mmCIF file of C-alpha atoms and ligand atoms in Angstrom:
data_model
loop_
_atom_site.group_PDB
_atom_site.id
_atom_site.type_symbol
_atom_site.label_atom_id
_atom_site.label_comp_id
_atom_site.label_asym_id
_atom_site.label_seq_id
_atom_site.Cartn_x
_atom_site.Cartn_y
_atom_site.Cartn_z
ATOM 1 C CA MET A 16 -37.038 121.635 46.217
ATOM 2 C CA THR A 17 -34.575 123.107 48.753
ATOM 3 C CA SER A 18 -31.667 125.078 47.328
ATOM 4 C CA VAL A 19 -28.036 124.811 48.459
ATOM 5 C CA PRO A 20 -27.452 127.175 51.429
ATOM 6 C CA SER A 21 -25.318 130.297 50.905
ATOM 7 C CA LYS A 22 -21.532 129.968 50.745
ATOM 8 C CA SER A 23 -21.139 132.078 53.904
ATOM 9 C CA LEU A 24 -23.448 129.800 55.905
ATOM 10 C CA ARG A 25 -21.627 126.714 54.645
ATOM 11 C CA TRP A 26 -18.278 128.249 55.655
ATOM 12 C CA PHE A 27 -19.590 129.381 59.011
ATOM 13 C CA SER A 28 -20.765 125.860 59.884
ATOM 14 C CA LYS A 29 -17.305 124.497 58.991
ATOM 15 C CA ILE A 30 -15.594 127.121 61.167
ATOM 16 C CA ILE A 31 -17.704 125.894 64.120
ATOM 17 C CA VAL A 32 -16.605 122.305 63.449
ATOM 18 C CA PHE A 33 -12.954 123.386 63.483
ATOM 19 C CA ALA A 34 -13.396 125.568 66.614
ATOM 20 C CA THR A 35 -15.088 122.631 68.396
ATOM 21 C CA LEU A 36 -12.188 120.351 67.527
ATOM 22 C CA LEU A 37 -9.805 122.885 69.112
ATOM 23 C CA LEU A 38 -12.096 123.174 72.146
ATOM 24 C CA ILE A 39 -12.135 119.394 72.662
ATOM 25 C CA PHE A 40 -8.349 119.412 72.369
ATOM 26 C CA ALA A 41 -8.202 122.176 75.023
ATOM 27 C CA GLY A 42 -10.576 120.180 77.289
ATOM 28 C CA ALA A 43 -8.389 117.102 76.871
ATOM 29 C CA LEU A 44 -5.364 119.170 77.975
ATOM 30 C CA VAL A 45 -7.244 120.214 81.130
ATOM 31 C CA LYS A 46 -8.002 116.563 81.875
ATOM 32 C CA SER A 47 -4.570 115.197 80.902
ATOM 33 C CA PHE A 48 -2.690 117.714 83.076
ATOM 34 C CA GLU A 49 -5.298 117.237 85.840
ATOM 35 C CA VAL A 50 -5.692 121.001 86.188
ATOM 36 C CA GLY A 51 -9.517 121.117 86.291
ATOM 37 C CA LEU A 52 -9.470 122.864 89.672
ATOM 38 C CA SER A 53 -6.759 125.423 88.994
ATOM 39 C CA VAL A 54 -9.534 127.991 88.645
ATOM 40 C CA PRO A 55 -11.675 127.228 91.706
ATOM 41 C CA ASP A 56 -14.685 129.451 90.959
ATOM 42 C CA TRP A 57 -17.286 129.619 88.198
ATOM 43 C CA PRO A 58 -18.703 131.542 86.286
ATOM 44 C CA THR A 59 -16.095 134.013 87.586
ATOM 45 C CA THR A 60 -12.322 133.421 87.382
ATOM 46 C CA TYR A 61 -10.652 134.214 90.716
ATOM 47 C CA GLY A 62 -13.471 136.687 91.299
ATOM 48 C CA TYR A 63 -12.989 138.439 87.935
ATOM 49 C CA GLN A 64 -15.598 138.531 85.197
ATOM 50 C CA MET A 65 -13.987 135.941 82.932
ATOM 51 C CA PHE A 66 -12.902 138.327 80.151
ATOM 52 C CA ALA A 67 -11.469 140.795 82.673
ATOM 53 C CA PHE A 68 -9.054 138.212 84.120
ATOM 54 C CA PRO A 69 -5.485 139.591 83.605
ATOM 55 C CA TRP A 70 -3.584 137.890 80.756
ATOM 56 C CA ALA A 71 -0.374 138.128 82.792
ATOM 57 C CA ASP A 72 -1.908 135.726 85.341
ATOM 58 C CA MET A 73 -2.724 133.061 82.737
ATOM 59 C CA VAL A 74 0.065 130.761 83.915
ATOM 60 C CA GLY A 75 0.414 127.031 84.703
ATOM 61 C CA GLY A 76 -2.866 125.154 85.069
ATOM 62 C CA ILE A 77 -4.825 128.423 84.886
ATOM 63 C CA PHE A 78 -3.660 128.816 81.289
ATOM 64 C CA TYR A 79 -5.309 125.506 80.313
ATOM 65 C CA GLU A 80 -8.447 125.784 82.464
ATOM 66 C CA HIS A 81 -9.186 129.452 81.787
ATOM 67 C CA GLY A 82 -8.190 129.078 78.114
ATOM 68 C CA HIS A 83 -10.645 126.165 77.852
ATOM 69 C CA ARG A 84 -13.434 128.311 79.298
ATOM 70 C CA MET A 85 -12.696 131.197 76.898
ATOM 71 C CA LEU A 86 -12.672 128.884 73.895
ATOM 72 C CA ALA A 87 -15.934 127.285 75.127
ATOM 73 C CA THR A 88 -17.540 130.746 75.345
ATOM 74 C CA LEU A 89 -16.445 131.511 71.789
ATOM 75 C CA VAL A 90 -17.910 128.233 70.473
ATOM 76 C CA GLY A 91 -21.108 128.928 72.463
ATOM 77 C CA ALA A 92 -21.431 132.387 70.848
ATOM 78 C CA LEU A 93 -20.796 130.947 67.362
ATOM 79 C CA THR A 94 -23.431 128.255 67.991
ATOM 80 C CA LEU A 95 -25.958 130.907 69.031
ATOM 81 C CA LEU A 96 -25.303 132.774 65.769
ATOM 82 C CA LEU A 97 -25.613 129.551 63.778
ATOM 83 C CA ALA A 98 -28.963 128.705 65.406
ATOM 84 C CA ILE A 99 -30.295 132.215 64.623
ATOM 85 C CA TRP A 100 -28.916 132.068 61.073
ATOM 86 C CA LEU A 101 -30.518 128.664 60.431
ATOM 87 C CA GLY A 102 -33.738 129.882 62.044
ATOM 88 C CA TYR A 103 -33.999 132.729 59.520
ATOM 89 C CA LYS A 104 -32.441 131.283 56.373
ATOM 90 C CA GLU A 105 -32.826 127.494 56.401
ATOM 91 C CA SER A 106 -35.977 126.091 54.840
ATOM 92 C CA ARG A 107 -35.643 122.496 56.130
ATOM 93 C CA LYS A 108 -37.266 122.167 59.545
ATOM 94 C CA SER A 109 -35.033 119.210 60.461
ATOM 95 C CA VAL A 110 -31.865 121.286 59.942
ATOM 96 C CA LYS A 111 -33.296 124.197 61.970
ATOM 97 C CA LEU A 112 -34.011 121.678 64.714
ATOM 98 C CA LEU A 113 -30.402 120.418 64.599
ATOM 99 C CA GLY A 114 -29.252 124.027 65.085
ATOM 100 C CA TYR A 115 -31.524 124.550 68.100
ATOM 101 C CA THR A 116 -30.444 121.188 69.565
ATOM 102 C CA ALA A 117 -26.771 122.190 69.197
ATOM 103 C CA LEU A 118 -27.512 125.437 71.049
ATOM 104 C CA ILE A 119 -29.244 123.631 73.925
ATOM 105 C CA LEU A 120 -26.442 121.055 74.096
ATOM 106 C CA ILE A 121 -23.661 123.658 74.323
ATOM 107 C CA ILE A 122 -25.550 125.514 77.092
ATOM 108 C CA VAL A 123 -25.978 122.266 79.064
ATOM 109 C CA GLN A 124 -22.295 121.467 78.413
ATOM 110 C CA GLY A 125 -21.180 124.869 79.711
ATOM 111 C CA VAL A 126 -23.268 124.463 82.877
ATOM 112 C CA LEU A 127 -21.872 120.935 83.434
ATOM 113 C CA GLY A 128 -18.340 122.328 83.025
ATOM 114 C CA GLY A 129 -19.107 124.902 85.720
ATOM 115 C CA LEU A 130 -20.758 122.359 88.027
ATOM 116 C CA THR A 131 -17.853 119.926 87.778
ATOM 117 C CA VAL A 132 -15.579 122.731 89.029
ATOM 118 C CA ILE A 133 -17.916 123.846 91.826
ATOM 119 C CA TYR A 134 -18.388 120.259 93.086
ATOM 120 C CA PHE A 135 -14.665 119.313 92.762
ATOM 121 C CA LEU A 136 -14.851 117.155 89.622
ATOM 122 C CA PRO A 137 -17.424 114.472 90.559
ATOM 123 C CA THR A 138 -17.054 111.476 88.221
ATOM 124 C CA LEU A 139 -20.638 111.541 86.922
ATOM 125 C CA ILE A 140 -20.558 115.211 85.915
ATOM 126 C CA SER A 141 -17.087 114.944 84.363
ATOM 127 C CA LEU A 142 -18.236 111.822 82.492
ATOM 128 C CA LEU A 143 -21.326 113.595 81.117
ATOM 129 C CA HIS A 144 -19.143 116.587 80.212
ATOM 130 C CA GLY A 145 -16.814 114.301 78.233
ATOM 131 C CA VAL A 146 -19.653 112.481 76.428
ATOM 132 C CA ILE A 147 -21.626 115.626 75.553
ATOM 133 C CA ALA A 148 -18.451 117.207 74.150
ATOM 134 C CA GLN A 149 -18.143 114.427 71.534
ATOM 135 C CA THR A 150 -21.907 114.387 70.910
ATOM 136 C CA PHE A 151 -21.865 118.139 70.249
ATOM 137 C CA PHE A 152 -18.923 117.678 67.900
ATOM 138 C CA LEU A 153 -20.834 115.026 65.930
ATOM 139 C CA LEU A 154 -23.875 117.287 65.799
ATOM 140 C CA VAL A 155 -21.992 120.259 64.333
ATOM 141 C CA ILE A 156 -20.378 117.948 61.771
ATOM 142 C CA LEU A 157 -23.860 116.715 60.838
ATOM 143 C CA ILE A 158 -25.111 120.303 60.493
ATOM 144 C CA ALA A 159 -22.133 121.246 58.309
ATOM 145 C CA TYR A 160 -22.764 118.155 56.178
ATOM 146 C CA THR A 161 -26.483 118.862 55.684
ATOM 147 C CA LEU A 162 -25.504 122.385 54.531
ATOM 148 C CA SER A 163 -22.760 121.166 52.162
ATOM 149 C CA LYS A 164 -22.969 120.912 48.370
ATOM 150 C CA ASP A 165 -22.104 117.243 48.675
ATOM 151 C CA PHE A 166 -25.299 116.603 50.630
ATOM 152 C CA PHE A 167 -27.383 117.989 47.779
ATOM 153 C CA LEU A 168 -25.472 116.097 45.092
ATOM 154 C CA ARG A 169 -25.930 112.673 46.640
ATOM 155 C CA HIS A 170 -29.020 110.531 46.200
ATOM 156 C CA HIS A 171 -30.631 109.862 49.515
ATOM 157 C CA ASP A 172 -32.302 106.579 48.703
ATOM 158 C CA LYS A 173 -32.296 104.189 51.616
ATOM 159 C CA ASP A 174 -29.240 102.063 51.050
ATOM 160 C CA LYS A 175 -29.401 98.335 51.814
ATOM 161 C CA ASN A 176 -26.270 98.748 53.945
ATOM 162 C CA SER A 177 -27.738 101.561 56.020
ATOM 163 C CA SER A 178 -28.804 99.376 58.958
ATOM 164 C CA ILE A 179 -25.294 97.873 59.210
ATOM 165 C CA LEU A 180 -23.843 101.400 59.150
ATOM 166 C CA MET A 181 -26.299 102.438 61.852
ATOM 167 C CA MET A 182 -25.227 99.484 64.030
ATOM 168 C CA PHE A 183 -21.581 100.486 63.636
ATOM 169 C CA THR A 184 -22.433 104.076 64.548
ATOM 170 C CA ILE A 185 -24.265 102.976 67.708
ATOM 171 C CA ALA A 186 -21.383 100.629 68.639
ATOM 172 C CA VAL A 187 -18.824 103.443 68.251
ATOM 173 C CA TYR A 188 -20.992 105.795 70.316
ATOM 174 C CA LEU A 189 -21.287 103.183 73.107
ATOM 175 C CA GLN A 190 -17.523 102.734 72.973
ATOM 176 C CA LEU A 191 -17.136 106.497 73.419
ATOM 177 C CA ILE A 192 -19.294 106.392 76.583
ATOM 178 C CA PHE A 193 -17.293 103.460 78.021
ATOM 179 C CA GLY A 194 -14.093 105.354 77.161
ATOM 180 C CA ALA A 195 -15.327 108.397 79.111
HETATM 181 C C1 LIG B 209 -19.190 124.409 76.271
HETATM 182 C C2 LIG B 209 -18.367 123.658 75.604
HETATM 183 C C3 LIG B 209 -17.350 122.737 76.226
HETATM 184 C C4 LIG B 209 -16.812 121.632 75.641
HETATM 185 C C5 LIG B 209 -17.132 121.103 74.231
HETATM 186 C C6 LIG B 209 -15.893 121.047 76.590
HETATM 187 C C7 LIG B 209 -15.135 119.914 76.353
HETATM 188 C C8 LIG B 209 -14.340 119.297 77.272
HETATM 189 C C9 LIG B 209 -13.590 118.078 77.047
HETATM 190 C C10 LIG B 209 -13.562 117.257 75.753
HETATM 191 C C11 LIG B 209 -12.941 117.771 78.196
HETATM 192 C C12 LIG B 209 -12.019 116.571 78.428
HETATM 193 C C13 LIG B 209 -12.830 115.423 78.992
HETATM 194 C C14 LIG B 209 -11.966 114.215 79.239
HETATM 195 O O1 LIG B 209 -10.907 114.056 78.626
HETATM 196 O O2 LIG B 209 -12.391 113.381 80.067
HETATM 197 C C15 LIG B 209 -13.261 118.808 79.156
HETATM 198 C C16 LIG B 209 -12.791 118.862 80.455
HETATM 199 C C17 LIG B 209 -13.109 119.837 81.361
HETATM 200 N N1 LIG B 209 -13.882 120.950 81.142
HETATM 201 FE FE1 LIG B 209 -14.875 121.401 79.428
HETATM 202 N N2 LIG B 209 -15.899 121.798 77.737
HETATM 203 C C18 LIG B 209 -16.776 122.847 77.558
HETATM 204 C C19 LIG B 209 -17.052 123.854 78.473
HETATM 205 C C20 LIG B 209 -16.518 123.972 79.728
HETATM 206 C C21 LIG B 209 -16.790 125.046 80.642
HETATM 207 C C22 LIG B 209 -17.685 126.271 80.380
HETATM 208 C C23 LIG B 209 -16.125 124.780 81.768
HETATM 209 C C24 LIG B 209 -16.199 125.705 82.946
HETATM 210 C C25 LIG B 209 -15.604 125.638 83.984
HETATM 211 C C26 LIG B 209 -15.402 123.516 81.582
HETATM 212 C C27 LIG B 209 -14.605 122.863 82.506
HETATM 213 C C28 LIG B 209 -13.935 121.676 82.311
HETATM 214 C C29 LIG B 209 -13.157 120.989 83.326
HETATM 215 C C30 LIG B 209 -12.929 121.434 84.754
HETATM 216 C C31 LIG B 209 -12.645 119.837 82.724
HETATM 217 C C32 LIG B 209 -11.765 118.762 83.393
HETATM 218 C C33 LIG B 209 -12.691 117.714 83.988
HETATM 219 C C34 LIG B 209 -11.958 116.696 84.817
HETATM 220 O O3 LIG B 209 -10.753 116.870 85.081
HETATM 221 O O4 LIG B 209 -12.621 115.729 85.248
HETATM 222 N N3 LIG B 209 -15.676 123.058 80.318
HETATM 223 N N4 LIG B 209 -14.095 119.717 78.575
#
């Protein structure tokens, strides 16, 4: 029988969910203000290593685009820690796998973000970037849920409504792709 994960791990997974929500909000600002190309290079920022870019120059569109990159790097680092933490402490293989998948997804997402800048925001790459952002968000919510006390308290018998719920989930996900 698996025991409830430590309080610190449960908290950490929730912090990642919250940080991802902020990151998606920051990405949406980049898109809404159409400032995706205000930093024309990647992985550097106007030739600077990204953390060495002067704060005083974080103005206009650069504020949104560079801020989005910094936040993305933070979430990437947190996801790496989570994957390592789960790898060492989590006994359920499926949950470890979710952690590794989240890590791979955020790396792919970061590279897509860079490529969309380098190739001047091609629709396909920007679309994938938008869809993976939401998929990653769902994944970290799922991880946080599987680590929560609530998960362990509930009975996990297959509910007769589960296939209807699954159909709704797939429909909402398809809607998300069309939206992107
Ligand atoms: C790694 C985690 C990341 C997440 C979760 C994320 C999320 C998002 C989201 C939700 C959007 C808005 C999409 C839309 O409204 O259509 C966006 C836009 C954008 N992101 Fe990211 N992003 C990440 C990393 C990056 C990185 C590393 C870059 C590097 C340059 C980047 C560059 C951009 C650009 C340029 C846009 C605007 C795209 C456009 O105008 O078509 N992103 N991002």
